[in-house]
CSV table of C-alpha atoms and ligand atoms in Angstrom, one decimal:
chain,number,residue,atom,x,y,z
A,1,UNK,CA,9.6,-10.5,-1.8
A,2,UNK,CA,10.6,-12.6,1.1
A,3,UNK,CA,14.2,-13.0,2.2
A,4,UNK,CA,15.6,-16.4,3.2
A,5,UNK,CA,14.1,-16.1,6.7
A,6,UNK,CA,10.6,-15.4,5.4
A,7,UNK,CA,10.6,-11.7,6.1
A,8,UNK,CA,9.3,-9.0,3.8
A,9,UNK,CA,12.2,-7.2,2.3
A,10,UNK,CA,11.2,-3.8,1.2
A,11,UNK,CA,10.2,-2.9,-2.3
A,12,UNK,CA,12.5,-4.0,-5.1
A,13,UNK,CA,9.9,-2.9,-7.7
A,14,UNK,CA,11.9,-2.4,-10.9
A,15,UNK,CA,13.4,-5.9,-11.0
A,16,UNK,CA,10.0,-7.5,-10.4
A,17,UNK,CA,8.2,-5.1,-12.5
A,18,UNK,CA,10.4,-6.1,-15.5
A,19,UNK,CA,9.8,-9.7,-14.8
A,20,UNK,CA,6.0,-9.0,-14.7
A,21,UNK,CA,6.0,-6.9,-17.8
A,22,UNK,CA,8.1,-9.1,-20.0
A,23,UNK,CA,7.9,-12.6,-18.6
A,24,UNK,CA,4.5,-12.7,-16.9
A,25,UNK,CA,4.3,-15.7,-14.6
A,26,UNK,CA,1.8,-18.3,-15.6
A,27,UNK,CA,0.4,-17.9,-12.1
A,28,UNK,CA,-0.7,-14.4,-13.0
A,29,UNK,CA,-2.4,-15.2,-16.3
A,30,UNK,CA,-5.9,-14.6,-14.9
A,31,UNK,CA,-5.0,-11.6,-12.8
A,32,UNK,CA,-5.9,-8.9,-15.4
A,33,UNK,CA,-9.2,-10.6,-16.2
A,34,UNK,CA,-10.2,-11.0,-12.6
A,35,UNK,CA,-9.2,-7.3,-11.8
A,36,UNK,CA,-11.2,-6.1,-14.9
A,37,UNK,CA,-14.2,-8.1,-13.9
A,38,UNK,CA,-14.0,-6.8,-10.3
A,39,UNK,CA,-13.5,-3.2,-11.5
A,40,UNK,CA,-16.6,-3.4,-13.8
A,41,UNK,CA,-18.8,-4.8,-11.0
A,42,UNK,CA,-17.6,-2.1,-8.6
A,43,UNK,CA,-18.4,0.5,-11.2
A,44,UNK,CA,-21.8,-1.0,-11.9
A,45,UNK,CA,-23.0,-1.0,-8.3
A,46,UNK,CA,-21.6,2.5,-7.8
A,47,UNK,CA,-23.4,3.8,-11.0
A,48,UNK,CA,-26.7,2.5,-9.6
A,49,UNK,CA,-26.5,5.1,-6.9
A,50,UNK,CA,-27.2,8.6,-8.3
A,51,UNK,CA,-25.5,10.3,-5.4
A,52,UNK,CA,-22.5,8.1,-5.2
A,53,UNK,CA,-20.2,11.0,-5.8
A,54,UNK,CA,-21.8,12.9,-2.9
A,55,UNK,CA,-21.1,9.8,-0.7
A,56,UNK,CA,-17.5,9.9,-1.7
A,57,UNK,CA,-17.2,13.6,-0.9
A,58,UNK,CA,-18.9,13.1,2.5
A,59,UNK,CA,-16.5,10.2,3.3
A,60,UNK,CA,-13.5,12.3,2.3
A,61,UNK,CA,-14.6,15.1,4.6
A,62,UNK,CA,-15.3,12.8,7.5
A,63,UNK,CA,-11.9,11.2,7.1
A,64,UNK,CA,-10.3,14.6,7.0
A,65,UNK,CA,-12.1,15.6,10.2
A,66,UNK,CA,-11.1,12.3,11.9
A,67,UNK,CA,-7.4,12.6,11.2
A,68,UNK,CA,-7.4,16.3,12.1
A,69,UNK,CA,-8.9,15.3,15.5
A,70,UNK,CA,-7.2,12.0,15.9
A,71,UNK,CA,-5.8,12.7,19.3
A,72,UNK,CA,-9.2,13.5,20.8
A,73,UNK,CA,-11.0,10.7,19.0
A,74,UNK,CA,-8.5,8.1,20.2
A,75,UNK,CA,-8.9,9.2,23.8
A,76,UNK,CA,-12.7,9.2,23.4
A,77,UNK,CA,-12.6,5.6,21.9
A,78,UNK,CA,-10.2,4.5,24.7
A,79,UNK,CA,-12.4,5.8,27.6
A,80,UNK,CA,-15.6,4.3,26.1
A,81,UNK,CA,-14.0,1.0,25.6
A,82,UNK,CA,-12.2,1.0,29.1
A,83,UNK,CA,-15.6,1.7,30.7
A,84,UNK,CA,-16.7,-1.7,29.4
A,85,UNK,CA,-13.6,-3.6,30.6
A,86,UNK,CA,-11.6,-3.5,27.3
A,87,UNK,CA,-7.9,-3.0,27.6
A,88,UNK,CA,-6.8,-0.4,25.0
A,89,UNK,CA,-3.1,-0.3,24.3
A,90,UNK,CA,-0.9,1.8,21.9
A,91,UNK,CA,2.2,0.6,20.0
A,92,UNK,CA,4.6,3.0,18.4
A,93,UNK,CA,5.9,0.4,15.9
A,94,UNK,CA,5.5,-3.2,14.8
A,95,UNK,CA,8.0,-4.5,17.3
A,96,UNK,CA,6.2,-2.9,20.2
A,97,UNK,CA,2.8,-4.3,18.9
A,98,UNK,CA,4.3,-7.8,18.6
A,99,UNK,CA,5.7,-7.5,22.1
A,100,UNK,CA,2.3,-6.6,23.5
A,101,UNK,CA,0.6,-9.5,21.6
A,102,UNK,CA,3.2,-11.9,23.0
A,103,UNK,CA,2.7,-10.5,26.5
A,104,UNK,CA,-1.0,-11.1,26.3
A,105,UNK,CA,-0.4,-14.6,24.9
A,106,UNK,CA,1.9,-15.5,27.8
A,107,UNK,CA,-0.5,-14.0,30.3
A,108,UNK,CA,-3.3,-16.3,29.0
A,109,UNK,CA,-1.1,-19.3,28.3
A,110,UNK,CA,-1.9,-19.2,24.6
A,111,UNK,CA,-0.7,-22.1,22.4
A,112,UNK,CA,-2.8,-21.6,19.3
A,113,UNK,CA,-4.3,-18.6,17.6
A,114,UNK,CA,-7.0,-18.2,14.9
A,115,UNK,CA,-6.6,-15.1,12.8
A,116,UNK,CA,-9.2,-13.1,10.8
A,117,UNK,CA,-7.9,-11.2,7.9
A,118,UNK,CA,-5.8,-8.1,8.9
A,119,UNK,CA,-3.3,-6.1,6.9
A,120,UNK,CA,-1.9,-4.5,10.1
A,121,UNK,CA,-0.8,-8.0,11.3
A,122,UNK,CA,0.9,-8.4,7.9
A,123,UNK,CA,2.7,-5.1,8.6
A,124,UNK,CA,3.8,-6.6,11.9
A,125,UNK,CA,4.6,-10.0,10.4
A,126,UNK,CA,2.7,-11.4,13.4
A,127,UNK,CA,2.4,-15.0,12.1
A,128,UNK,CA,6.2,-15.2,11.9
A,129,UNK,CA,6.6,-13.7,15.4
A,130,UNK,CA,4.0,-16.1,16.9
A,131,UNK,CA,5.7,-19.0,15.2
A,132,UNK,CA,9.1,-18.1,16.6
A,133,UNK,CA,7.5,-17.9,20.1
A,134,UNK,CA,6.1,-21.5,19.6
A,135,UNK,CA,2.5,-20.4,19.1
A,136,UNK,CA,0.5,-21.9,16.2
A,137,UNK,CA,-1.3,-19.2,14.1
A,138,UNK,CA,-3.9,-20.2,11.5
A,139,UNK,CA,-5.4,-17.8,9.0
A,140,UNK,CA,-9.1,-18.4,8.7
A,141,UNK,CA,-10.1,-16.2,5.7
A,142,UNK,CA,-10.3,-18.7,2.9
A,143,UNK,CA,-7.9,-16.8,0.7
A,144,UNK,CA,-5.5,-16.2,3.5
A,145,UNK,CA,-5.7,-19.9,4.5
A,146,UNK,CA,-4.8,-20.8,0.9
A,147,UNK,CA,-1.8,-18.5,0.7
A,148,UNK,CA,-0.6,-19.5,4.2
A,149,UNK,CA,-0.7,-23.2,3.2
A,150,UNK,CA,1.2,-22.4,0.0
A,151,UNK,CA,3.7,-20.4,2.1
A,152,UNK,CA,3.0,-17.2,0.0
A,153,UNK,CA,1.9,-13.7,0.8
A,154,UNK,CA,-1.5,-12.2,-0.1
A,155,UNK,CA,-1.5,-10.9,-3.7
A,156,UNK,CA,-4.4,-8.5,-3.2
A,157,UNK,CA,-5.8,-6.4,-0.3
A,158,UNK,CA,-9.3,-8.0,-0.4
A,159,UNK,CA,-8.8,-11.2,-2.4
A,160,UNK,CA,-5.5,-12.6,-1.2
A,161,UNK,CA,-5.5,-15.8,-3.3
A,162,UNK,CA,-6.9,-14.2,-6.5
A,163,UNK,CA,-4.1,-15.8,-8.5
A,164,UNK,CA,-5.1,-19.4,-7.6
A,165,UNK,CA,-7.4,-21.4,-9.8
A,166,UNK,CA,-9.8,-24.0,-8.2
A,167,UNK,CA,-7.6,-26.7,-9.7
A,168,UNK,CA,-4.5,-25.3,-8.0
A,169,UNK,CA,-6.4,-25.0,-4.7
A,170,UNK,CA,-7.5,-28.7,-5.1
A,171,UNK,CA,-3.9,-29.8,-5.6
A,172,UNK,CA,-2.7,-27.7,-2.6
A,173,UNK,CA,-5.4,-29.2,-0.3
A,174,UNK,CA,-4.4,-32.6,-1.5
A,175,UNK,CA,-0.7,-32.1,-1.0
A,176,UNK,CA,-0.7,-30.2,2.3
A,177,UNK,CA,-3.8,-31.6,4.0
A,178,UNK,CA,-4.0,-35.0,2.5
A,179,UNK,CA,-7.6,-34.4,1.3
A,180,UNK,CA,-8.9,-36.1,-1.8
A,181,UNK,CA,-8.3,-33.9,-4.9
A,182,UNK,CA,-11.3,-31.9,-6.2
A,183,UNK,CA,-11.6,-28.7,-8.2
A,184,UNK,CA,-15.3,-28.3,-7.2
A,185,UNK,CA,-15.8,-25.0,-5.4
A,186,UNK,CA,-18.3,-26.5,-3.0
A,187,UNK,CA,-16.0,-29.4,-2.1
A,188,UNK,CA,-13.1,-27.1,-1.5
A,189,UNK,CA,-15.1,-24.8,0.7
A,190,UNK,CA,-16.3,-27.8,2.7
A,191,UNK,CA,-12.7,-29.0,3.3
A,192,UNK,CA,-11.7,-25.5,4.5
A,193,UNK,CA,-14.9,-25.3,6.7
A,194,UNK,CA,-14.2,-28.7,8.3
A,195,UNK,CA,-10.6,-28.0,9.0
A,196,UNK,CA,-11.1,-24.4,10.3
A,197,UNK,CA,-14.0,-25.3,12.5
A,198,UNK,CA,-11.7,-27.6,14.6
A,199,UNK,CA,-9.2,-24.7,14.8
A,200,UNK,CA,-11.8,-22.2,16.2
A,201,UNK,CA,-12.8,-24.7,18.9
A,202,UNK,CA,-9.2,-25.4,19.9
A,203,UNK,CA,-7.8,-21.9,19.7
A,204,UNK,CA,-6.8,-20.0,22.9
A,205,UNK,CA,-6.8,-16.6,21.3
A,206,UNK,CA,-8.5,-14.9,18.3
A,207,UNK,CA,-6.8,-12.1,16.4
A,208,UNK,CA,-8.5,-9.7,14.1
A,209,UNK,CA,-8.1,-6.4,12.4
A,210,UNK,CA,-10.7,-3.6,12.5
A,211,UNK,CA,-12.3,-1.8,9.6
A,212,UNK,CA,-13.5,1.1,11.6
A,213,UNK,CA,-13.0,2.1,15.2
A,214,UNK,CA,-15.9,4.3,16.2
A,215,UNK,CA,-15.0,6.9,18.8
A,216,UNK,CA,-18.4,8.1,20.2
A,217,UNK,CA,-19.8,4.7,20.8
A,218,UNK,CA,-16.5,2.8,21.4
A,219,UNK,CA,-17.1,0.2,18.8
A,220,UNK,CA,-14.8,-2.1,16.8
A,221,UNK,CA,-16.3,-2.8,13.4
A,222,UNK,CA,-15.2,-5.9,11.4
A,223,UNK,CA,-16.7,-6.6,8.0
A,224,UNK,CA,-16.4,-9.9,6.2
A,225,UNK,CA,-18.2,-12.4,3.9
A,226,UNK,CA,-17.3,-15.8,5.2
A,227,UNK,CA,-18.3,-15.8,8.8
A,228,UNK,CA,-14.7,-16.7,9.8
A,229,UNK,CA,-14.0,-13.3,11.5
A,230,UNK,CA,-17.1,-13.8,13.6
A,231,UNK,CA,-15.9,-17.2,14.7
A,232,UNK,CA,-12.3,-16.1,15.3
A,233,UNK,CA,-13.4,-13.1,17.4
A,234,UNK,CA,-16.1,-14.8,19.5
A,235,UNK,CA,-15.1,-18.4,20.0
A,236,UNK,CA,-11.7,-18.2,21.8
A,237,UNK,CA,-11.6,-16.9,25.3
A,238,UNK,CA,-9.3,-14.0,24.4
A,239,UNK,CA,-9.7,-11.6,21.4
A,240,UNK,CA,-7.0,-9.2,20.3
A,241,UNK,CA,-7.9,-6.5,17.8
A,242,UNK,CA,-5.0,-4.9,15.9
A,243,UNK,CA,-5.8,-1.6,14.3
A,244,UNK,CA,-4.0,1.3,12.6
A,245,UNK,CA,-4.6,4.6,14.3
A,246,UNK,CA,-6.1,6.0,11.1
A,247,UNK,CA,-9.1,3.7,11.3
A,248,UNK,CA,-10.9,5.9,13.7
A,249,UNK,CA,-14.2,7.6,12.7
A,250,UNK,CA,-15.9,10.0,15.0
A,251,UNK,CA,-19.6,8.9,15.1
A,252,UNK,CA,-21.6,5.7,14.8
A,253,UNK,CA,-24.0,7.7,12.6
A,254,UNK,CA,-21.3,7.9,9.9
A,255,UNK,CA,-20.8,4.1,9.8
A,256,UNK,CA,-23.6,3.3,7.3
A,257,UNK,CA,-21.9,5.6,4.8
A,258,UNK,CA,-18.6,3.8,5.1
A,259,UNK,CA,-20.2,0.4,5.0
A,260,UNK,CA,-22.1,1.3,1.8
A,261,UNK,CA,-18.8,2.5,0.2
A,262,UNK,CA,-16.6,-0.3,1.4
A,263,UNK,CA,-19.0,-3.1,0.1
A,264,UNK,CA,-19.5,-1.5,-3.2
A,265,UNK,CA,-15.9,-0.5,-3.9
A,266,UNK,CA,-14.4,-3.7,-2.4
A,267,UNK,CA,-16.4,-6.6,-3.7
A,268,UNK,CA,-19.2,-5.0,-5.8
A,269,UNK,CA,-21.7,-5.8,-3.0
A,270,UNK,CA,-24.3,-3.5,-1.6
A,271,UNK,CA,-23.1,-4.6,1.8
A,272,UNK,CA,-20.7,-7.3,3.0
A,273,UNK,CA,-22.4,-10.5,4.3
A,274,UNK,CA,-21.5,-9.9,7.9
A,275,UNK,CA,-20.9,-6.7,9.8
A,276,UNK,CA,-19.7,-7.2,13.4
A,277,UNK,CA,-20.0,-4.4,15.9
A,278,UNK,CA,-18.0,-5.2,19.0
A,279,UNK,CA,-18.5,-3.1,22.0
A,280,UNK,CA,-16.8,-5.1,24.7
A,281,UNK,CA,-15.8,-8.6,25.8
A,282,UNK,CA,-18.4,-11.4,26.1
A,283,UNK,CA,-19.0,-12.5,29.7
A,284,UNK,CA,-16.0,-14.4,31.0
A,285,UNK,CA,-13.8,-13.4,28.0
A,286,UNK,CA,-11.1,-10.8,27.5
A,287,UNK,CA,-10.9,-8.2,24.8
A,288,UNK,CA,-7.8,-6.1,23.9
A,289,UNK,CA,-7.5,-3.4,21.3
A,290,UNK,CA,-4.0,-2.4,20.2
A,291,UNK,CA,-3.6,0.7,18.1
A,292,UNK,CA,-0.5,0.7,15.9
A,293,UNK,CA,1.2,3.9,14.7
A,294,UNK,CA,4.2,2.4,12.7
A,295,UNK,CA,5.0,5.7,10.9
A,296,UNK,CA,1.4,7.0,10.5
A,297,UNK,CA,1.9,10.0,12.8
A,298,UNK,CA,4.8,11.0,10.6
A,299,UNK,CA,2.6,10.8,7.5
A,300,UNK,CA,0.0,12.8,9.3
A,301,UNK,CA,2.5,15.7,9.6
A,302,UNK,CA,3.1,15.9,5.9
A,303,UNK,CA,0.3,18.1,4.3
A,304,UNK,CA,1.0,16.5,0.9
A,305,UNK,CA,0.8,13.0,2.2
A,306,UNK,CA,-1.8,12.7,5.1
A,307,UNK,CA,-4.6,12.1,2.7
A,308,UNK,CA,-3.2,8.6,2.0
A,309,UNK,CA,-4.3,7.7,5.6
A,310,UNK,CA,-7.9,8.1,4.5
A,311,UNK,CA,-7.7,4.6,2.9
A,312,UNK,CA,-10.4,2.1,3.9
A,313,UNK,CA,-8.5,-0.8,2.2
A,314,UNK,CA,-11.2,-1.6,-0.3
A,315,UNK,CA,-8.8,-2.6,-3.1
A,316,UNK,CA,-10.7,-0.7,-5.9
A,317,UNK,CA,-7.5,1.2,-6.9
A,318,UNK,CA,-5.7,-2.2,-7.4
A,319,UNK,CA,-8.4,-3.5,-9.7
A,320,UNK,CA,-8.4,-0.4,-11.8
A,321,UNK,CA,-4.6,-0.1,-12.1
A,322,UNK,CA,-3.1,-1.3,-15.4
A,323,UNK,CA,0.3,-1.8,-13.7
A,324,UNK,CA,-1.1,-3.9,-10.9
A,325,UNK,CA,-3.1,-6.0,-13.3
A,326,UNK,CA,0.1,-6.9,-15.1
A,327,UNK,CA,2.5,-7.4,-12.2
A,328,UNK,CA,0.4,-8.5,-9.2
A,329,UNK,CA,0.8,-7.7,-5.6
A,330,UNK,CA,4.2,-9.2,-4.7
A,331,UNK,CA,6.2,-6.9,-7.0
A,332,UNK,CA,5.4,-4.1,-4.5
A,333,UNK,CA,7.6,-5.9,-2.0
A,334,UNK,CA,5.7,-5.1,1.1
A,335,UNK,CA,2.2,-5.4,2.6
A,336,UNK,CA,0.3,-2.9,0.5
A,337,UNK,CA,0.2,-3.4,-3.3
A,338,UNK,CA,-1.2,-1.4,-6.2
A,339,UNK,CA,-1.5,2.4,-6.2
A,340,UNK,CA,-2.2,2.8,-2.5
A,341,UNK,CA,0.9,0.6,-1.9
A,342,UNK,CA,3.0,2.8,-4.1
A,343,UNK,CA,2.0,5.7,-1.9
A,344,UNK,CA,1.8,4.1,1.6
A,345,UNK,CA,4.9,1.9,1.4
A,346,UNK,CA,7.5,4.7,0.8
A,347,UNK,CA,5.9,6.7,3.7
A,348,UNK,CA,5.9,3.7,6.1
A,349,UNK,CA,9.1,1.9,5.2
A,350,UNK,CA,11.0,4.9,4.0
A,351,UNK,CA,11.8,6.4,0.6
A,352,UNK,CA,15.3,5.1,0.7
A,353,UNK,CA,13.9,1.5,0.6
A,354,UNK,CA,10.8,2.0,-1.5
A,355,UNK,CA,11.6,5.1,-3.6
A,356,UNK,CA,11.0,3.2,-6.9
A,357,UNK,CA,7.3,2.5,-6.1
A,358,UNK,CA,5.9,5.9,-7.0
A,359,UNK,CA,7.3,5.3,-10.5
A,360,UNK,CA,5.2,2.1,-10.8
A,361,UNK,CA,2.4,4.0,-12.4
A,362,UNK,CA,1.4,5.3,-15.8
A,363,UNK,CA,-0.4,8.2,-14.0
A,364,UNK,CA,-3.5,7.3,-16.0
A,365,UNK,CA,-5.6,8.5,-13.1
A,366,UNK,CA,-7.9,5.5,-12.9
A,367,UNK,CA,-7.0,4.9,-9.2
A,368,UNK,CA,-8.1,8.4,-8.2
A,369,UNK,CA,-11.4,8.1,-10.0
A,370,UNK,CA,-12.5,4.9,-8.3
A,371,UNK,CA,-11.3,5.6,-4.7
A,372,UNK,CA,-14.4,5.7,-2.5
A,373,UNK,CA,-12.8,8.2,-0.1
A,374,UNK,CA,-11.5,10.4,-2.9
A,375,UNK,CA,-7.8,10.1,-2.2
A,376,UNK,CA,-6.0,12.0,-5.0
A,377,UNK,CA,-3.7,9.1,-5.6
A,378,UNK,CA,-2.2,10.4,-8.9
A,379,UNK,CA,-1.0,13.6,-7.2
A,380,UNK,CA,0.2,11.6,-4.2
A,381,UNK,CA,2.4,9.6,-6.6
A,382,UNK,CA,3.7,12.8,-8.3
A,383,UNK,CA,4.5,14.3,-4.9
A,384,UNK,CA,6.5,11.2,-3.9
A,385,UNK,CA,8.3,11.2,-7.3
A,386,UNK,CA,9.3,14.7,-6.5
A,387,UNK,CA,10.7,13.6,-3.2
A,388,UNK,CA,12.3,10.5,-4.6
A,389,UNK,CA,14.5,12.5,-6.9
A,390,UNK,CA,15.3,15.1,-4.3
A,391,UNK,CA,16.0,13.0,-1.3
A,392,UNK,CA,18.2,9.9,-0.9
A,393,UNK,CA,16.3,7.0,-2.6
A,394,UNK,CA,17.0,4.2,-5.1
A,395,UNK,CA,16.0,6.6,-7.9
A,396,UNK,CA,19.1,8.8,-7.6
A,397,UNK,CA,22.7,9.1,-6.3
A,398,UNK,CA,24.3,11.9,-4.4
A,399,UNK,CA,26.2,12.8,-7.7
A,400,UNK,CA,22.9,13.0,-9.6
A,401,UNK,CA,21.3,15.2,-6.9
A,402,UNK,CA,24.4,17.5,-7.1
A,403,UNK,CA,24.0,17.7,-10.9
A,404,UNK,CA,20.4,18.7,-10.7
A,405,UNK,CA,21.2,21.3,-8.0
A,406,UNK,CA,23.8,22.8,-10.2
A,407,UNK,CA,21.4,22.7,-13.1
A,408,UNK,CA,18.7,24.5,-11.0
A,409,UNK,CA,21.2,27.1,-9.9
A,410,UNK,CA,22.3,27.8,-13.5
A,411,UNK,CA,18.8,28.1,-14.8
A,412,UNK,CA,17.9,30.8,-12.2
A,413,UNK,CA,19.8,33.8,-13.8
A,414,UNK,CA,20.8,34.9,-17.3
A,415,UNK,CA,24.5,35.3,-16.3
A,416,UNK,CA,24.6,31.9,-14.6
A,417,UNK,CA,22.9,30.4,-17.6
A,418,UNK,CA,25.5,32.0,-20.0
A,419,UNK,CA,28.3,30.7,-17.8
A,420,UNK,CA,26.9,27.2,-17.8
A,421,UNK,CA,26.4,27.1,-21.5
A,422,UNK,CA,30.0,28.3,-22.0
A,423,UNK,CA,31.2,25.4,-19.8
A,424,UNK,CA,29.0,22.9,-21.7
A,425,UNK,CA,30.3,24.1,-25.1
A,426,UNK,CA,33.9,23.7,-23.8
A,427,UNK,CA,33.0,20.3,-22.3
A,428,UNK,CA,31.4,18.9,-25.5
A,429,UNK,CA,34.5,20.1,-27.5
A,430,UNK,CA,36.8,18.4,-25.1
A,431,UNK,CA,34.8,15.1,-25.0
A,432,UNK,CA,36.5,13.8,-28.2
A,433,UNK,CA,39.9,13.9,-26.4
A,434,UNK,CA,38.7,11.8,-23.5
A,435,UNK,CA,40.4,8.4,-23.3
A,436,UNK,CA,37.0,6.6,-22.8
A,437,UNK,CA,34.0,6.6,-25.0
A,438,UNK,CA,30.8,8.5,-23.8
A,439,UNK,CA,29.1,5.1,-24.0
A,440,UNK,CA,30.4,4.6,-20.5
A,441,UNK,CA,28.1,7.3,-19.2
A,442,UNK,CA,25.2,4.8,-19.5
A,443,UNK,CA,22.3,3.7,-21.6
A,444,UNK,CA,21.3,7.2,-22.6
A,445,UNK,CA,24.6,8.0,-24.3
A,446,UNK,CA,24.8,4.5,-25.9
A,447,UNK,CA,22.0,5.3,-28.3
A,448,UNK,CA,22.9,8.9,-29.0
A,449,UNK,CA,25.6,10.8,-30.8
A,450,UNK,CA,27.1,13.9,-29.1
A,451,UNK,CA,25.9,16.9,-31.1
A,452,UNK,CA,28.3,19.0,-33.1
A,453,UNK,CA,29.0,22.3,-31.3
A,454,UNK,CA,28.2,25.2,-33.6
A,455,UNK,CA,30.8,27.9,-33.9
A,456,UNK,CA,28.3,30.5,-32.5
A,457,UNK,CA,25.9,30.1,-29.6
A,458,UNK,CA,22.3,31.3,-30.0
A,459,UNK,CA,22.9,33.9,-27.4
A,460,UNK,CA,25.9,35.4,-29.2
A,461,UNK,CA,24.0,35.3,-32.5
A,462,UNK,CA,21.1,37.1,-30.8
A,463,UNK,CA,23.3,39.8,-29.3
A,464,UNK,CA,25.1,40.4,-32.6
A,465,UNK,CA,21.8,40.6,-34.4
A,466,UNK,CA,20.3,43.0,-31.9
A,467,UNK,CA,23.4,45.3,-32.0
A,468,UNK,CA,23.3,45.3,-35.9
A,469,UNK,CA,19.6,46.3,-35.8
A,470,UNK,CA,20.5,49.0,-33.3
A,471,UNK,CA,23.1,50.4,-35.7
A,472,UNK,CA,20.8,50.3,-38.7
B,1,LIG,S1,-6.7,4.1,-1.8
B,1,LIG,FE1,-8.9,4.3,-2.1
B,1,LIG,S2,-9.4,2.8,-3.7
B,1,LIG,FE2,-7.3,2.3,-2.9
B,1,LIG,S3,-7.7,0.7,-1.4
B,1,LIG,FE3,-7.7,2.7,-0.3
B,1,LIG,S4,-9.8,3.4,-0.2
B,1,LIG,FE4,-9.7,1.7,-1.7
């Protein structure tokens, strides 16, 4: 998943998928069990709400409205926030967002950063960029802290170190931090708490994501369970929020609905332990909000695809997906794993790089059933498959596309069809005189014999039969 310089390198799914399917890494041995357990607890808390389906539908409609009115809502959010002294910036792509973060860091003479969990910063590879600029960045979410120490990438949207056992975390803390080995959960948490507390106090800047950006009140909403996001956003003198433009919702009145859905679908909780509503900077501190597009407005223009921007990153579709359970998050090759990754990644990094991902699904439909904002993930995948075979992508070649175009042309008229069948009959008869064996055509022909060509085609037989009937 990472190239030699530590960058994410697209989505080489099929290779990794095969490794996952046939030679599962021992590291992933518990993944299916943990996903199944999470999926069951998500379903159980949802089933306890008799109107859960109505909630899903309401959230779907609000997201639809939000994205249809994105321009107005972003302006409303910006003016509400600016009125309270917040600087709101917009970045077209990851490079621009990184440049803005570095400018802010230079302006405030930042040497160290504490980061709360944020998928957008993964998209930007912000840790890498900060490191290159000589700025120390520490992840403070426990799972993110573990994967950062292990020099890995998050394996899941919500539980980034899902694949680590307590024993492995104990070993890691011993090797990397010099702490005495322990596999006790309480002891491991205490080590992380002690280490991270010192980081919060020393940091010059805090960086966080944003679960919801509320337009009418101008509020950044950050939800979490560990308290680390609260400390990362409030302790350092500067706080930078990085948020995808699709995270906007119109009204604060709608927030409880989304909080109820996110907690239940994400971690099987009625509500996450902490919900931070940030309206402006604390006295004497600075707050910046950077909205990132990075391909989202392009997705917005596609009527078949824009629904994928409704995602609230709960991770429920990952837990429910039989393919994800088997291969884990890294096989998806970019930031977003599982069914939503198979949909979002081709849109955001391009079909030519990630065109294999929509095929990383059995289309069983489980992802669509659990999604709290009712994204029709199976149909999104089918739509992308259609594009992947019609546009330049790793799933086809120019020659293959030409073949299918000819096939479509031939099938659209009886005369063309007759002509094509005549050509095929000649071609199959001539094949035996070829100097090379049809094996060379690929795996499909290796296991199959060329059929014998009958002396009469069905069409000629039918015509003869019809004319004989006419005579009689
Ligand atoms: S697509 Fe739906 S289920 Fe999957 S992470 Fe997004 S909101 Fe959750």
